[in-house]
Short mmCIF file of C-alpha atoms in Angstrom, two decimals:
data_model
loop_
_atom_site.label_atom_id
_atom_site.label_comp_id
_atom_site.label_asym_id
_atom_site.label_seq_id
_atom_site.Cartn_x
_atom_site.Cartn_y
_atom_site.Cartn_z
CA MET A 1 19.18 49.34 -2.25
CA ALA A 2 20.64 49.23 -5.79
CA ARG A 3 23.56 46.45 -6.61
CA ARG A 4 26.93 47.61 -7.24
CA GLU A 5 28.49 46.75 -10.57
CA ARG A 6 31.11 43.71 -10.18
CA VAL A 7 33.75 45.61 -11.88
CA ALA A 8 33.55 48.25 -9.56
CA LEU A 9 34.41 45.64 -6.55
CA THR A 10 37.95 45.14 -5.24
CA ASP A 11 39.47 41.74 -4.86
CA SER A 12 39.07 42.04 -0.77
CA GLN A 13 35.40 42.79 -1.67
CA ARG A 14 34.85 40.11 -4.11
CA ARG A 15 36.22 37.48 -1.65
CA THR A 16 33.75 38.58 0.77
CA ARG A 17 30.94 37.96 -1.65
CA LYS A 18 31.50 33.83 -1.43
CA ILE A 19 28.75 31.92 0.48
CA ILE A 20 28.56 28.34 -0.07
CA TRP A 21 25.13 27.53 -0.65
CA ALA A 22 25.00 30.06 -3.55
CA SER A 23 25.34 28.14 -6.44
CA ALA A 24 25.74 31.51 -8.60
CA ALA A 25 25.37 35.16 -8.24
CA GLY A 26 22.38 36.87 -9.38
CA VAL A 27 18.62 35.28 -9.47
CA VAL A 28 18.44 31.76 -8.85
CA VAL A 29 15.92 29.85 -11.26
CA LEU A 30 14.62 26.94 -9.35
CA GLY A 31 14.23 23.73 -10.93
CA SER A 32 13.10 20.40 -10.16
CA VAL A 33 15.56 19.71 -7.13
CA VAL A 34 15.14 16.06 -7.78
CA GLY A 35 18.20 15.53 -5.56
CA LEU A 36 16.60 16.97 -2.97
CA VAL A 37 13.43 15.01 -2.89
CA GLY A 38 15.27 12.24 -3.55
CA ALA A 39 17.28 12.66 -0.31
CA LEU A 40 13.86 13.07 1.58
CA THR A 41 12.42 9.80 0.41
CA SER A 42 15.04 7.48 0.92
CA THR A 43 15.90 5.69 4.10
CA PRO A 44 18.17 7.37 6.36
CA SER A 45 21.59 5.82 5.57
CA GLU A 46 23.68 7.07 8.72
CA GLY A 47 22.74 3.76 10.68
CA GLY A 48 19.67 2.42 12.61
CA GLN A 49 16.38 1.43 11.60
CA ALA A 50 13.79 4.01 10.45
CA GLN A 51 10.19 3.93 11.59
CA SER A 52 7.67 3.05 9.56
CA ASP A 53 4.63 3.91 11.92
CA ALA A 54 5.41 7.47 13.64
CA PRO A 55 2.47 9.11 14.48
CA ALA A 56 1.10 12.16 12.38
CA GLY A 57 3.09 15.60 12.63
CA THR A 58 1.14 18.86 11.63
CA ASP A 59 -1.08 19.27 8.45
CA SER A 60 0.22 20.68 5.26
CA PRO A 61 1.74 24.25 5.95
CA SER A 62 0.03 27.68 5.65
CA ALA A 63 0.15 29.52 2.49
CA ASP A 64 1.45 32.83 4.12
CA PRO A 65 4.22 32.63 6.38
CA SER A 66 5.21 35.48 8.46
CA VAL A 67 9.08 35.84 9.65
CA GLY A 68 7.56 39.03 11.84
CA PRO A 69 6.98 39.37 15.45
CA GLY A 70 6.03 36.32 17.60
CA PRO A 71 7.17 34.18 20.10
CA VAL A 72 10.86 32.90 19.68
CA VAL A 73 13.30 30.56 21.73
CA ASP A 74 16.02 33.36 22.29
CA PRO A 75 15.34 36.98 21.58
CA ALA A 76 18.72 38.21 23.16
CA VAL A 77 20.39 36.50 19.81
CA THR A 78 19.44 39.75 18.05
CA GLU A 79 22.31 41.64 19.77
CA LEU A 80 24.67 39.39 18.13
CA GLY A 81 23.26 40.22 14.81
CA TRP A 82 21.36 37.16 14.48
CA LEU A 83 17.61 36.14 13.80
CA PRO A 84 16.00 34.42 16.69
CA GLU A 85 14.26 30.81 16.23
CA PRO A 86 10.70 31.25 16.16
CA ILE A 87 8.42 29.05 18.20
CA THR A 88 5.60 27.83 15.52
CA THR A 89 3.95 24.77 14.19
CA ASP A 90 3.85 26.17 10.72
CA ALA A 91 6.57 24.22 8.72
CA LYS A 92 6.65 27.14 6.03
CA ALA A 93 7.39 30.18 8.33
CA TYR A 94 9.84 27.74 10.36
CA GLY A 95 11.67 26.81 7.00
CA VAL A 96 11.64 30.55 5.94
CA ALA A 97 12.87 31.91 9.11
CA ALA A 98 15.91 29.17 9.04
CA ALA A 99 16.79 29.96 5.24
CA ILE A 100 16.74 33.98 6.37
CA ALA A 101 18.93 32.91 9.72
CA GLY A 102 21.46 31.29 7.67
CA SER A 103 22.44 34.24 6.01
CA THR A 104 22.00 37.07 8.72
CA TYR A 105 24.83 37.56 10.78
CA ASP A 106 27.32 40.39 12.11
CA THR A 107 31.34 39.58 11.99
CA THR A 108 31.72 42.51 14.46
CA LEU A 109 29.30 41.11 17.05
CA ALA A 110 30.35 37.13 16.81
CA THR A 111 32.63 34.87 15.95
CA ARG A 112 31.80 31.89 13.18
CA LYS A 113 31.87 29.24 15.88
CA GLN A 114 29.06 31.32 18.02
CA PHE A 115 26.99 31.53 14.70
CA LEU A 116 27.30 27.86 13.89
CA GLY A 117 26.23 26.92 17.58
CA ASP A 118 23.30 29.04 17.51
CA LEU A 119 22.29 27.31 14.31
CA ALA A 120 22.93 23.97 15.88
CA THR A 121 20.42 24.90 18.50
CA TRP A 122 17.82 24.82 15.75
CA HIS A 123 18.17 21.40 14.77
CA THR A 124 16.35 18.60 16.36
CA LEU A 125 17.11 14.84 16.60
CA ASP A 126 15.47 12.48 13.76
CA PRO A 127 12.89 10.18 15.38
CA ARG A 128 12.75 8.11 12.41
CA TYR A 129 15.96 6.29 14.04
CA ASP A 130 14.97 3.82 16.37
CA LEU A 131 18.15 4.07 18.71
CA ALA A 132 18.94 7.36 20.63
CA SER A 133 22.74 6.48 19.47
CA ASP A 134 22.06 6.77 15.87
CA GLN A 135 19.82 9.71 16.32
CA GLN A 136 22.47 11.37 17.88
CA ASP A 137 24.79 10.14 14.99
CA ALA A 138 22.66 11.85 12.12
CA LEU A 139 22.32 14.78 13.97
CA ALA A 140 25.90 14.84 14.28
CA SER A 141 26.31 14.37 10.53
CA LYS A 142 23.97 17.17 9.74
CA LEU A 143 25.67 19.66 11.97
CA GLU A 144 29.03 18.75 10.11
CA GLU A 145 27.73 19.46 6.80
CA LEU A 146 26.34 22.66 8.02
CA ASN A 147 29.93 23.61 9.22
CA ARG A 148 31.66 22.29 6.04
CA ARG A 149 29.40 22.74 3.19
CA VAL A 150 26.38 25.40 3.80
CA ILE A 151 27.47 28.57 6.01
CA VAL A 152 30.31 30.75 4.82
CA PRO A 153 33.60 29.11 5.22
CA GLU A 154 35.99 29.81 7.66
CA THR A 155 38.52 31.41 5.40
CA ASP A 156 36.05 34.00 3.91
CA TRP A 157 34.53 34.85 7.22
CA ASP A 158 37.80 35.87 8.07
CA ALA A 159 38.20 37.99 5.07
CA GLN A 160 34.78 39.36 5.90
CA ALA A 161 35.66 40.32 9.14
CA LYS A 162 38.59 42.11 8.20
CA ASN A 163 35.81 44.38 6.42
CA THR A 164 34.01 44.55 9.11
CA ILE A 165 30.93 42.75 7.16
CA ALA A 166 27.61 42.22 8.28
CA VAL A 167 24.82 40.37 6.55
CA THR A 168 21.20 40.51 6.42
CA ALA A 169 18.64 38.64 4.19
CA LYS A 170 15.03 38.58 3.40
CA VAL A 171 12.54 36.76 1.08
CA ASP A 172 12.84 37.62 -2.76
CA GLY A 173 10.59 35.65 -4.77
CA LYS A 174 8.53 32.32 -4.45
CA VAL A 175 8.58 30.01 -1.26
CA LEU A 176 8.30 26.11 -2.30
CA VAL A 177 6.58 23.65 0.22
CA ASP A 178 6.58 19.95 -0.36
CA TYR A 179 4.77 19.52 -3.80
CA ASP A 180 5.15 22.90 -4.83
CA HIS A 181 8.56 21.61 -6.10
CA LEU A 182 8.47 20.37 -9.72
CA SER A 183 10.03 17.26 -9.05
CA PRO A 184 7.93 15.31 -6.79
CA GLN A 185 5.68 12.59 -8.10
CA PRO A 186 2.05 12.38 -6.91
CA GLY A 187 2.03 10.81 -3.45
CA SER A 188 5.80 10.59 -3.21
CA LEU A 189 5.81 12.94 -0.18
CA ASP A 190 2.69 11.55 1.54
CA VAL A 191 4.05 9.68 4.39
CA LEU A 192 6.70 12.31 5.06
CA MET A 193 3.97 15.05 5.22
CA ARG A 194 1.80 13.05 7.44
CA ASP A 195 4.69 12.34 9.77
CA GLY A 196 5.40 16.21 9.97
CA TYR A 197 8.60 16.23 7.40
CA HIS A 198 8.68 19.17 4.91
CA LEU A 199 10.64 20.44 2.15
CA VAL A 200 11.25 24.20 2.07
CA THR A 201 13.18 26.25 -0.55
CA THR A 202 13.47 29.83 -0.06
CA ASN A 203 14.45 32.53 -2.52
CA ILE A 204 16.58 34.94 -0.65
CA LEU A 205 18.16 38.23 -1.13
CA ALA A 206 21.29 38.97 0.89
CA THR A 207 22.46 42.60 1.61
CA TYR A 208 26.44 42.95 2.40
CA THR A 209 27.45 46.20 4.45
CA GLY A 210 30.96 46.61 5.53
CA ARG A 211 34.10 49.07 5.79
CA GLY A 212 34.21 51.73 3.60
CA ASP A 213 32.18 51.66 0.60
CA VAL A 214 31.60 47.76 0.80
CA ASN A 215 27.66 47.42 -0.48
CA TYR A 216 26.23 44.88 -2.48
CA GLN A 217 23.56 41.99 -2.72
CA GLU A 218 23.11 38.59 -3.59
CA HIS A 219 20.21 36.25 -4.67
CA TYR A 220 20.21 32.82 -4.02
CA ALA A 221 18.14 29.90 -3.17
CA VAL A 222 18.12 27.82 0.44
CA SER A 223 16.46 24.69 1.10
CA VAL A 224 15.82 23.22 4.33
CA GLN A 225 13.93 19.63 5.89
CA VAL A 226 11.90 20.70 8.88
CA LEU A 227 10.25 18.55 11.04
CA CYS A 228 6.80 19.69 13.13
CA GLY A 229 5.80 17.26 15.73
CA ARG A 230 7.78 15.05 17.72
CA THR A 231 10.70 17.30 18.03
CA VAL A 232 13.24 18.20 21.08
CA PRO A 233 12.35 21.54 22.59
CA VAL A 234 15.33 23.96 23.63
CA ALA A 235 15.07 24.02 27.33
CA GLY A 236 13.21 26.82 29.07
CA SER A 237 12.53 28.41 25.92
CA GLY A 238 8.70 27.62 25.27
CA GLN A 239 8.99 25.41 22.69
CA THR A 240 7.01 22.14 22.77
CA PRO A 241 7.51 18.85 20.92
CA ALA A 242 4.56 20.04 18.79
CA ASP A 243 6.99 22.82 17.31
CA CYS A 244 8.98 22.82 14.20
CA LYS A 245 12.41 22.30 14.08
CA LEU A 246 15.08 21.64 11.50
CA ILE A 247 16.38 18.37 10.42
CA ARG A 248 18.76 19.87 8.04
CA PHE A 249 19.97 22.54 5.78
CA PHE A 250 20.66 21.27 2.08
CA PRO A 251 24.18 21.96 0.88
CA GLU A 252 22.50 23.41 -2.49
CA THR A 253 19.35 23.71 -4.26
CA ARG A 254 19.57 21.18 -7.40
CA LYS A 255 17.75 22.20 -10.69
#
């Protein structure tokens, strides 16, 4: 679908284009993501003591992720315009699905609060913290970051809702996993990967459609940290602790 020229958009349409994790419109050129890797390799800072001898997680992710048909946590969420959470031990496939899910919603079918609540169920407690209270605090911090700095802000959601905007996303370009990123030093991610933690960066093409002639696209990159193994499954979903879940969305991809 062809992208409309910016000059043809109304002020209202331009407002709907805002999304907090898009650093700029157009193709995002992925750089070294030094900040992301630094956040991954540092000791958790929300409180508590990180574990140093946690059991191993999954092996390195497969090369070709699939976001197609497969077991999911709740297939009914598609009726609300969302992407269902996959049940998989493949970190790359899960990370791609999470990136797409964060940009797939329909303002005519669900509220922002409901959308945020669904994305929250993709997250898991971080077992690097010894104390259950510290795990809960760390999770709450990541969900607050999701609310304030990742998904479309409330004012922009309201503007989109007035134009009955629906957004669908798909992979458009490279997917980077762990050492595919330019900044990690050799061996710097080995312990994290052994324990099941993976950094996945996905190039996204989001398509916005809505009232009248609203129809445009944006390119950007989304980075997430995924844990595969030692996760907390959604009750009754068919997930197991071996399956992948989210630790966090990163607010932006740093060059």
